[in-house]
Amino acid sequence: MFMIAANIRHLRTLKKLSQEALAKSLGITRSRIGSYEEGRSEPSIDMLIVFSDFFKLPVDLLLRTDLTKTNDGSFLKIGENRILFPMVIDLEDDDLIEVVPVKASAGYLNGYDDPEYIDQLQKIKLPFLPTGKHRAFPIKGDSMLPLKDGSFVVGRFIENVRDIQNGRTYVVLTNSQGMVYKRVYNQIKDNNSLLLVSDNKTYNPYLVPAQDVLELWEFTCCINTQEYDEHELQISSIIRMFNELGVELKALEKMIQ
């Protein structure tokens, strides 16, 4: 429990509360808060639960994670009961991106809310990304051409399913489908569902109930792990591919005639 003192002090500071104000909110004395923050005493299990409820953080996170490395925008709530594992930063205060490897992607559904699972993921730095919590996911199959099988999509965490922008692409984690990367359309008002659409039109769109969605990550960038063949980079091949996807590129067709 060596981290709990620093974590309590840091979380209180993030909320801009004095020791007296925090003590009043929790129904305890100011000296008791001071004792915890200075490491002179340790909170009981019941008191840890009180802190957990107040800061809306799992007890495990309070005890085992150095939260002093996070800033005010690092905690992303999902509903009222769960917190996304905090943003990880390196010694230069740059945000690090957790990478879900191909071999571990099948287990992501079981480990996405487990701090130990997330902590074991490899991490990379991409300094050009916008502000927010990002994670990299492996892409399988050919449903989202021209992304190749084995590419990685880096996504920014979306807190609320209602914040979806129709027609944009997202990594979607659901209870029933696991992890998929699709173009998403918000149909919550109509049938409380999301419509998931593949760019490769050989795959049919399908609906996912909103309550089945566990996580949403909006596309930020992709990392291709395979080189394109020469014929794949020819304009005629690109036009043929997009035509197969049902996309009209009349202007581009005129350019090569």
PDB file of C-alpha atoms in Angstrom:
ATOM      1  CA  MET A   1       0.000   0.000   0.000  1.00  0.00           C
ATOM      2  CA  PHE A   2       3.047   2.271  -0.416  1.00  0.00           C
ATOM      3  CA  MET A   3       1.386   4.204  -3.293  1.00  0.00           C
ATOM      4  CA  ILE A   4      -1.839   5.033  -1.506  1.00  0.00           C
ATOM      5  CA  ALA A   5      -0.436   8.089   0.331  1.00  0.00           C
ATOM      6  CA  ALA A   6       0.839   9.781  -2.833  1.00  0.00           C
ATOM      7  CA  ASN A   7      -2.290   8.787  -4.764  1.00  0.00           C
ATOM      8  CA  ILE A   8      -4.695  10.268  -2.219  1.00  0.00           C
ATOM      9  CA  ARG A   9      -2.733  13.513  -2.120  1.00  0.00           C
ATOM     10  CA  HIS A  10      -2.541  13.675  -5.921  1.00  0.00           C
ATOM     11  CA  LEU A  11      -6.239  12.926  -6.474  1.00  0.00           C
ATOM     12  CA  ARG A  12      -7.217  15.517  -3.886  1.00  0.00           C
ATOM     13  CA  THR A  13      -5.013  18.081  -5.648  1.00  0.00           C
ATOM     14  CA  LEU A  14      -6.576  17.264  -9.027  1.00  0.00           C
ATOM     15  CA  LYS A  15      -9.992  17.985  -7.550  1.00  0.00           C
ATOM     16  CA  LYS A  16      -8.615  21.238  -6.057  1.00  0.00           C
ATOM     17  CA  LEU A  17      -9.717  20.264  -2.566  1.00  0.00           C
ATOM     18  CA  SER A  18      -8.026  21.133   0.713  1.00  0.00           C
ATOM     19  CA  GLN A  19      -7.515  18.367   3.254  1.00  0.00           C
ATOM     20  CA  GLU A  20     -10.322  19.894   5.272  1.00  0.00           C
ATOM     21  CA  ALA A  21     -12.715  19.984   2.302  1.00  0.00           C
ATOM     22  CA  LEU A  22     -11.982  16.375   1.372  1.00  0.00           C
ATOM     23  CA  ALA A  23     -12.391  15.256   4.993  1.00  0.00           C
ATOM     24  CA  LYS A  24     -15.752  17.000   5.176  1.00  0.00           C
ATOM     25  CA  SER A  25     -16.914  15.312   1.961  1.00  0.00           C
ATOM     26  CA  LEU A  26     -15.907  11.891   3.313  1.00  0.00           C
ATOM     27  CA  GLY A  27     -17.234  12.475   6.836  1.00  0.00           C
ATOM     28  CA  ILE A  28     -13.875  12.087   8.570  1.00  0.00           C
ATOM     29  CA  THR A  29     -11.407  14.426  10.292  1.00  0.00           C
ATOM     30  CA  ARG A  30      -8.782  16.543   8.528  1.00  0.00           C
ATOM     31  CA  SER A  31      -6.046  15.003  10.656  1.00  0.00           C
ATOM     32  CA  ARG A  32      -7.037  11.579   9.380  1.00  0.00           C
ATOM     33  CA  ILE A  33      -6.588  12.707   5.771  1.00  0.00           C
ATOM     34  CA  GLY A  34      -3.216  14.189   6.711  1.00  0.00           C
ATOM     35  CA  SER A  35      -2.191  10.921   8.337  1.00  0.00           C
ATOM     36  CA  TYR A  36      -3.025   8.976   5.159  1.00  0.00           C
ATOM     37  CA  GLU A  37      -1.227  11.427   2.866  1.00  0.00           C
ATOM     38  CA  GLU A  38       1.895  11.487   5.031  1.00  0.00           C
ATOM     39  CA  GLY A  39       1.987   7.690   5.289  1.00  0.00           C
ATOM     40  CA  ARG A  40       1.641   7.697   9.070  1.00  0.00           C
ATOM     41  CA  SER A  41      -1.355   5.363   8.832  1.00  0.00           C
ATOM     42  CA  GLU A  42      -3.022   3.223   6.173  1.00  0.00           C
ATOM     43  CA  PRO A  43      -6.717   3.310   5.221  1.00  0.00           C
ATOM     44  CA  SER A  44      -8.792   0.316   6.251  1.00  0.00           C
ATOM     45  CA  ILE A  45     -10.611  -1.741   3.611  1.00  0.00           C
ATOM     46  CA  ASP A  46     -13.808   0.149   4.378  1.00  0.00           C
ATOM     47  CA  MET A  47     -11.997   3.466   3.995  1.00  0.00           C
ATOM     48  CA  LEU A  48     -10.440   2.372   0.702  1.00  0.00           C
ATOM     49  CA  ILE A  49     -13.938   1.696  -0.599  1.00  0.00           C
ATOM     50  CA  VAL A  50     -14.963   5.198   0.503  1.00  0.00           C
ATOM     51  CA  PHE A  51     -12.043   6.689  -1.447  1.00  0.00           C
ATOM     52  CA  SER A  52     -12.886   4.453  -4.409  1.00  0.00           C
ATOM     53  CA  ASP A  53     -16.487   5.650  -4.493  1.00  0.00           C
ATOM     54  CA  PHE A  54     -15.518   9.310  -4.064  1.00  0.00           C
ATOM     55  CA  PHE A  55     -12.833   9.386  -6.767  1.00  0.00           C
ATOM     56  CA  LYS A  56     -14.689   6.819  -8.931  1.00  0.00           C
ATOM     57  CA  LEU A  57     -11.582   4.669  -9.280  1.00  0.00           C
ATOM     58  CA  PRO A  58     -11.196   0.926  -8.638  1.00  0.00           C
ATOM     59  CA  VAL A  59      -9.539   0.080  -5.319  1.00  0.00           C
ATOM     60  CA  ASP A  60      -6.931  -1.948  -7.215  1.00  0.00           C
ATOM     61  CA  LEU A  61      -5.932   1.179  -9.134  1.00  0.00           C
ATOM     62  CA  LEU A  62      -5.545   3.193  -5.932  1.00  0.00           C
ATOM     63  CA  LEU A  63      -3.282   0.564  -4.403  1.00  0.00           C
ATOM     64  CA  ARG A  64      -1.116  -0.619  -7.275  1.00  0.00           C
ATOM     65  CA  THR A  65      -0.821   2.236  -9.788  1.00  0.00           C
ATOM     66  CA  ASP A  66       1.235   5.401  -9.519  1.00  0.00           C
ATOM     67  CA  LEU A  67      -1.481   7.918 -10.365  1.00  0.00           C
ATOM     68  CA  THR A  68       0.866  10.870  -9.890  1.00  0.00           C
ATOM     69  CA  LYS A  69       2.012  10.314 -13.493  1.00  0.00           C
ATOM     70  CA  THR A  70      -1.430  11.251 -14.767  1.00  0.00           C
ATOM     71  CA  ASN A  71      -2.850  14.687 -15.327  1.00  0.00           C
ATOM     72  CA  ASP A  72      -6.305  16.175 -14.895  1.00  0.00           C
ATOM     73  CA  GLY A  73      -7.600  14.804 -18.223  1.00  0.00           C
ATOM     74  CA  SER A  74      -6.240  11.301 -17.871  1.00  0.00           C
ATOM     75  CA  PHE A  75      -9.240   9.617 -16.252  1.00  0.00           C
ATOM     76  CA  LEU A  76     -11.963   8.651 -18.690  1.00  0.00           C
ATOM     77  CA  LYS A  77     -15.211   7.410 -17.182  1.00  0.00           C
ATOM     78  CA  ILE A  78     -17.383   4.740 -18.722  1.00  0.00           C
ATOM     79  CA  GLY A  79     -20.764   5.089 -17.113  1.00  0.00           C
ATOM     80  CA  GLU A  80     -20.564   5.574 -13.370  1.00  0.00           C
ATOM     81  CA  ASN A  81     -18.788   2.406 -12.322  1.00  0.00           C
ATOM     82  CA  ARG A  82     -15.679   1.946 -14.438  1.00  0.00           C
ATOM     83  CA  ILE A  83     -12.594   3.933 -15.299  1.00  0.00           C
ATOM     84  CA  LEU A  84     -10.441   3.366 -18.333  1.00  0.00           C
ATOM     85  CA  PHE A  85      -6.883   2.525 -17.310  1.00  0.00           C
ATOM     86  CA  PRO A  86      -5.138   5.888 -16.960  1.00  0.00           C
ATOM     87  CA  MET A  87      -3.080   7.457 -19.679  1.00  0.00           C
ATOM     88  CA  VAL A  88       0.537   6.355 -19.475  1.00  0.00           C
ATOM     89  CA  ILE A  89       3.305   8.925 -19.916  1.00  0.00           C
ATOM     90  CA  ASP A  90       7.050   8.556 -20.181  1.00  0.00           C
ATOM     91  CA  LEU A  91       9.750  10.546 -18.400  1.00  0.00           C
ATOM     92  CA  GLU A  92       9.389  13.343 -20.959  1.00  0.00           C
ATOM     93  CA  ASP A  93       5.638  13.605 -20.255  1.00  0.00           C
ATOM     94  CA  ASP A  94       4.729  12.290 -23.714  1.00  0.00           C
ATOM     95  CA  ASP A  95       1.608  10.154 -23.973  1.00  0.00           C
ATOM     96  CA  LEU A  96       2.334   6.505 -24.728  1.00  0.00           C
ATOM     97  CA  ILE A  97       0.055   4.324 -26.842  1.00  0.00           C
ATOM     98  CA  GLU A  98      -0.723   0.780 -25.735  1.00  0.00           C
ATOM     99  CA  VAL A  99      -0.491  -1.717 -28.600  1.00  0.00           C
ATOM    100  CA  VAL A 100      -2.765  -4.748 -28.647  1.00  0.00           C
ATOM    101  CA  PRO A 101      -0.680  -7.412 -30.443  1.00  0.00           C
ATOM    102  CA  VAL A 102      -2.236  -9.799 -32.929  1.00  0.00           C
ATOM    103  CA  LYS A 103      -1.698 -12.784 -30.631  1.00  0.00           C
ATOM    104  CA  ALA A 104      -3.405 -10.995 -27.740  1.00  0.00           C
ATOM    105  CA  SER A 105      -6.320  -9.524 -29.691  1.00  0.00           C
ATOM    106  CA  ALA A 106      -8.517 -12.566 -29.070  1.00  0.00           C
ATOM    107  CA  GLY A 107      -8.151 -12.035 -25.336  1.00  0.00           C
ATOM    108  CA  TYR A 108      -8.836  -8.306 -25.431  1.00  0.00           C
ATOM    109  CA  LEU A 109     -12.543  -8.840 -24.712  1.00  0.00           C
ATOM    110  CA  ASN A 110     -11.614 -10.488 -21.426  1.00  0.00           C
ATOM    111  CA  GLY A 111      -8.777  -8.143 -20.532  1.00  0.00           C
ATOM    112  CA  TYR A 112      -9.878  -4.696 -21.713  1.00  0.00           C
ATOM    113  CA  ASP A 113     -10.893  -3.619 -18.184  1.00  0.00           C
ATOM    114  CA  ASP A 114      -8.098  -5.461 -16.352  1.00  0.00           C
ATOM    115  CA  PRO A 115      -5.291  -3.044 -15.323  1.00  0.00           C
ATOM    116  CA  GLU A 116      -2.754  -5.887 -15.232  1.00  0.00           C
ATOM    117  CA  TYR A 117      -3.604  -6.954 -18.807  1.00  0.00           C
ATOM    118  CA  ILE A 118      -3.348  -3.373 -20.086  1.00  0.00           C
ATOM    119  CA  ASP A 119      -0.152  -2.702 -18.154  1.00  0.00           C
ATOM    120  CA  GLN A 120       1.551  -5.662 -19.878  1.00  0.00           C
ATOM    121  CA  LEU A 121       0.843  -4.337 -23.390  1.00  0.00           C
ATOM    122  CA  GLN A 122       3.783  -2.922 -25.326  1.00  0.00           C
ATOM    123  CA  LYS A 123       3.772   0.849 -25.737  1.00  0.00           C
ATOM    124  CA  ILE A 124       4.820   3.197 -28.508  1.00  0.00           C
ATOM    125  CA  LYS A 125       5.072   6.955 -28.911  1.00  0.00           C
ATOM    126  CA  LEU A 126       3.462   8.896 -31.770  1.00  0.00           C
ATOM    127  CA  PRO A 127       3.957  12.588 -30.947  1.00  0.00           C
ATOM    128  CA  PHE A 128       1.727  13.886 -33.760  1.00  0.00           C
ATOM    129  CA  LEU A 129      -1.499  12.482 -32.301  1.00  0.00           C
ATOM    130  CA  PRO A 130      -4.191  14.820 -30.930  1.00  0.00           C
ATOM    131  CA  THR A 131      -4.986  15.033 -27.239  1.00  0.00           C
ATOM    132  CA  GLY A 132      -6.749  12.021 -25.761  1.00  0.00           C
ATOM    133  CA  LYS A 133      -6.325   8.418 -24.759  1.00  0.00           C
ATOM    134  CA  HIS A 134      -5.130   6.289 -27.705  1.00  0.00           C
ATOM    135  CA  ARG A 135      -4.652   2.582 -28.290  1.00  0.00           C
ATOM    136  CA  ALA A 136      -3.468   0.588 -31.335  1.00  0.00           C
ATOM    137  CA  PHE A 137      -5.448  -2.421 -32.576  1.00  0.00           C
ATOM    138  CA  PRO A 138      -4.542  -5.097 -35.168  1.00  0.00           C
ATOM    139  CA  ILE A 139      -6.802  -5.382 -38.209  1.00  0.00           C
ATOM    140  CA  LYS A 140      -7.744  -8.787 -39.596  1.00  0.00           C
ATOM    141  CA  GLY A 141      -9.228  -9.652 -42.974  1.00  0.00           C
ATOM    142  CA  ASP A 142     -10.119  -7.452 -45.939  1.00  0.00           C
ATOM    143  CA  SER A 143     -13.417  -5.909 -44.873  1.00  0.00           C
ATOM    144  CA  MET A 144     -11.936  -2.411 -44.605  1.00  0.00           C
ATOM    145  CA  LEU A 145      -9.871  -2.093 -47.777  1.00  0.00           C
ATOM    146  CA  PRO A 146      -7.438  -0.623 -48.622  1.00  0.00           C
ATOM    147  CA  LEU A 147      -6.199  -1.473 -45.097  1.00  0.00           C
ATOM    148  CA  LYS A 148      -4.350  -4.750 -45.322  1.00  0.00           C
ATOM    149  CA  ASP A 149      -4.629  -7.694 -42.996  1.00  0.00           C
ATOM    150  CA  GLY A 150      -2.082  -7.149 -40.228  1.00  0.00           C
ATOM    151  CA  SER A 151      -2.266  -3.360 -40.246  1.00  0.00           C
ATOM    152  CA  PHE A 152      -2.823  -1.473 -37.006  1.00  0.00           C
ATOM    153  CA  VAL A 153      -5.452   1.204 -36.432  1.00  0.00           C
ATOM    154  CA  VAL A 154      -4.686   3.777 -33.760  1.00  0.00           C
ATOM    155  CA  GLY A 155      -7.908   4.974 -32.169  1.00  0.00           C
ATOM    156  CA  ARG A 156      -8.858   7.727 -29.720  1.00  0.00           C
ATOM    157  CA  PHE A 157     -11.109   6.602 -26.891  1.00  0.00           C
ATOM    158  CA  ILE A 158     -14.723   7.793 -27.144  1.00  0.00           C
ATOM    159  CA  GLU A 159     -16.413   8.038 -23.783  1.00  0.00           C
ATOM    160  CA  ASN A 160     -20.052   8.091 -24.883  1.00  0.00           C
ATOM    161  CA  VAL A 161     -21.617   6.034 -27.657  1.00  0.00           C
ATOM    162  CA  ARG A 162     -23.817   9.037 -28.475  1.00  0.00           C
ATOM    163  CA  ASP A 163     -20.727  11.013 -29.504  1.00  0.00           C
ATOM    164  CA  ILE A 164     -20.315   8.908 -32.642  1.00  0.00           C
ATOM    165  CA  GLN A 165     -19.950  10.879 -35.869  1.00  0.00           C
ATOM    166  CA  ASN A 166     -21.898   9.085 -38.594  1.00  0.00           C
ATOM    167  CA  GLY A 167     -19.786   7.609 -41.350  1.00  0.00           C
ATOM    168  CA  ARG A 168     -16.487   7.720 -39.485  1.00  0.00           C
ATOM    169  CA  THR A 169     -14.572   4.539 -38.694  1.00  0.00           C
ATOM    170  CA  TYR A 170     -14.180   3.089 -35.198  1.00  0.00           C
ATOM    171  CA  VAL A 171     -12.716   0.105 -33.439  1.00  0.00           C
ATOM    172  CA  VAL A 172     -15.771  -1.286 -31.655  1.00  0.00           C
ATOM    173  CA  LEU A 173     -15.627  -3.743 -28.771  1.00  0.00           C
ATOM    174  CA  THR A 174     -18.872  -5.603 -28.084  1.00  0.00           C
ATOM    175  CA  ASN A 175     -19.934  -8.545 -25.961  1.00  0.00           C
ATOM    176  CA  SER A 176     -21.265 -10.451 -28.965  1.00  0.00           C
ATOM    177  CA  GLN A 177     -18.793  -9.603 -31.763  1.00  0.00           C
ATOM    178  CA  GLY A 178     -15.589  -8.989 -29.849  1.00  0.00           C
ATOM    179  CA  MET A 179     -13.288  -6.433 -31.492  1.00  0.00           C
ATOM    180  CA  VAL A 180     -14.121  -5.147 -34.999  1.00  0.00           C
ATOM    181  CA  TYR A 181     -13.129  -2.163 -37.125  1.00  0.00           C
ATOM    182  CA  LYS A 182     -16.039  -0.704 -39.091  1.00  0.00           C
ATOM    183  CA  ARG A 183     -17.673   2.433 -40.397  1.00  0.00           C
ATOM    184  CA  VAL A 184     -20.312   3.325 -37.821  1.00  0.00           C
ATOM    185  CA  TYR A 185     -23.725   5.001 -38.033  1.00  0.00           C
ATOM    186  CA  ASN A 186     -25.664   6.077 -34.974  1.00  0.00           C
ATOM    187  CA  GLN A 187     -29.206   4.650 -34.963  1.00  0.00           C
ATOM    188  CA  ILE A 188     -29.813   4.932 -31.239  1.00  0.00           C
ATOM    189  CA  LYS A 189     -32.859   7.173 -31.650  1.00  0.00           C
ATOM    190  CA  ASP A 190     -34.459   4.792 -34.142  1.00  0.00           C
ATOM    191  CA  ASN A 191     -33.733   1.370 -32.670  1.00  0.00           C
ATOM    192  CA  ASN A 192     -31.132   1.844 -29.907  1.00  0.00           C
ATOM    193  CA  SER A 193     -28.454   0.314 -32.141  1.00  0.00           C
ATOM    194  CA  LEU A 194     -25.324   1.090 -34.106  1.00  0.00           C
ATOM    195  CA  LEU A 195     -25.067   0.184 -37.774  1.00  0.00           C
ATOM    196  CA  LEU A 196     -21.636  -1.279 -38.602  1.00  0.00           C
ATOM    197  CA  VAL A 197     -20.644  -1.092 -42.262  1.00  0.00           C
ATOM    198  CA  SER A 198     -17.623  -2.551 -44.059  1.00  0.00           C
ATOM    199  CA  ASP A 199     -15.959  -0.559 -46.843  1.00  0.00           C
ATOM    200  CA  ASN A 200     -15.653  -3.826 -48.761  1.00  0.00           C
ATOM    201  CA  LYS A 201     -19.209  -4.207 -50.039  1.00  0.00           C
ATOM    202  CA  THR A 202     -18.973  -7.988 -50.187  1.00  0.00           C
ATOM    203  CA  TYR A 203     -19.616  -7.842 -46.427  1.00  0.00           C
ATOM    204  CA  ASN A 204     -23.153  -7.021 -45.323  1.00  0.00           C
ATOM    205  CA  PRO A 205     -23.853  -4.248 -42.779  1.00  0.00           C
ATOM    206  CA  TYR A 206     -25.264  -5.315 -39.428  1.00  0.00           C
ATOM    207  CA  LEU A 207     -26.768  -3.800 -36.299  1.00  0.00           C
ATOM    208  CA  VAL A 208     -25.297  -3.957 -32.808  1.00  0.00           C
ATOM    209  CA  PRO A 209     -27.429  -3.031 -29.768  1.00  0.00           C
ATOM    210  CA  ALA A 210     -26.035   0.063 -28.032  1.00  0.00           C
ATOM    211  CA  GLN A 211     -26.026  -1.721 -24.668  1.00  0.00           C
ATOM    212  CA  ASP A 212     -23.745  -4.403 -26.170  1.00  0.00           C
ATOM    213  CA  VAL A 213     -20.973  -1.862 -26.850  1.00  0.00           C
ATOM    214  CA  LEU A 214     -18.134  -1.978 -24.314  1.00  0.00           C
ATOM    215  CA  GLU A 215     -15.620   0.386 -25.915  1.00  0.00           C
ATOM    216  CA  LEU A 216     -15.361   2.763 -28.879  1.00  0.00           C
ATOM    217  CA  TRP A 217     -12.091   4.019 -30.394  1.00  0.00           C
ATOM    218  CA  GLU A 218     -12.307   6.606 -33.172  1.00  0.00           C
ATOM    219  CA  PHE A 219      -9.804   6.283 -36.036  1.00  0.00           C
ATOM    220  CA  THR A 220      -6.805   8.585 -35.693  1.00  0.00           C
ATOM    221  CA  CYS A 221      -4.232   6.960 -37.969  1.00  0.00           C
ATOM    222  CA  CYS A 222      -3.171   3.573 -39.306  1.00  0.00           C
ATOM    223  CA  ILE A 223       0.141   1.764 -39.396  1.00  0.00           C
ATOM    224  CA  ASN A 224       0.612  -0.548 -42.367  1.00  0.00           C
ATOM    225  CA  THR A 225       2.957  -3.442 -41.652  1.00  0.00           C
ATOM    226  CA  GLN A 226       3.104  -4.702 -45.259  1.00  0.00           C
ATOM    227  CA  GLU A 227       4.467  -3.081 -48.383  1.00  0.00           C
ATOM    228  CA  TYR A 228       2.062  -2.486 -51.271  1.00  0.00           C
ATOM    229  CA  ASP A 229       2.787  -4.318 -54.517  1.00  0.00           C
ATOM    230  CA  GLU A 230       3.474  -2.225 -57.601  1.00  0.00           C
ATOM    231  CA  HIS A 231       0.175  -3.151 -59.242  1.00  0.00           C
ATOM    232  CA  GLU A 232      -1.712  -2.060 -56.127  1.00  0.00           C
ATOM    233  CA  LEU A 233      -0.337   1.458 -56.514  1.00  0.00           C
ATOM    234  CA  GLN A 234      -1.378   1.871 -60.174  1.00  0.00           C
ATOM    235  CA  ILE A 235      -4.229   4.337 -60.642  1.00  0.00           C
ATOM    236  CA  SER A 236      -6.211   1.847 -62.724  1.00  0.00           C
ATOM    237  CA  SER A 237      -5.972  -0.757 -59.975  1.00  0.00           C
ATOM    238  CA  ILE A 238      -7.049   1.761 -57.360  1.00  0.00           C
ATOM    239  CA  ILE A 239     -10.065   2.794 -59.446  1.00  0.00           C
ATOM    240  CA  ARG A 240     -11.040  -0.838 -59.992  1.00  0.00           C
ATOM    241  CA  MET A 241     -10.808  -1.506 -56.279  1.00  0.00           C
ATOM    242  CA  PHE A 242     -12.998   1.468 -55.398  1.00  0.00           C
ATOM    243  CA  ASN A 243     -15.506   0.577 -58.102  1.00  0.00           C
ATOM    244  CA  GLU A 244     -15.776  -2.877 -56.576  1.00  0.00           C
ATOM    245  CA  LEU A 245     -16.562  -1.129 -53.315  1.00  0.00           C
ATOM    246  CA  GLY A 246     -19.343   0.809 -55.026  1.00  0.00           C
ATOM    247  CA  VAL A 247     -17.503   4.148 -55.093  1.00  0.00           C
ATOM    248  CA  GLU A 248     -17.670   6.350 -58.202  1.00  0.00           C
ATOM    249  CA  LEU A 249     -14.463   8.126 -59.146  1.00  0.00           C
ATOM    250  CA  LYS A 250     -15.461   9.746 -62.434  1.00  0.00           C
ATOM    251  CA  ALA A 251     -12.956  12.571 -62.186  1.00  0.00           C
ATOM    252  CA  LEU A 252     -10.104  10.162 -61.587  1.00  0.00           C
ATOM    253  CA  GLU A 253     -11.202   7.971 -64.482  1.00  0.00           C
ATOM    254  CA  LYS A 254     -10.994  10.952 -66.865  1.00  0.00           C
ATOM    255  CA  MET A 255      -7.428  11.590 -65.750  1.00  0.00           C
ATOM    256  CA  ILE A 256      -6.178   8.246 -67.061  1.00  0.00           C
ATOM    257  CA  GLN A 257      -8.188   8.087 -70.294  1.00  0.00           C
TER     258      GLN A 257
END
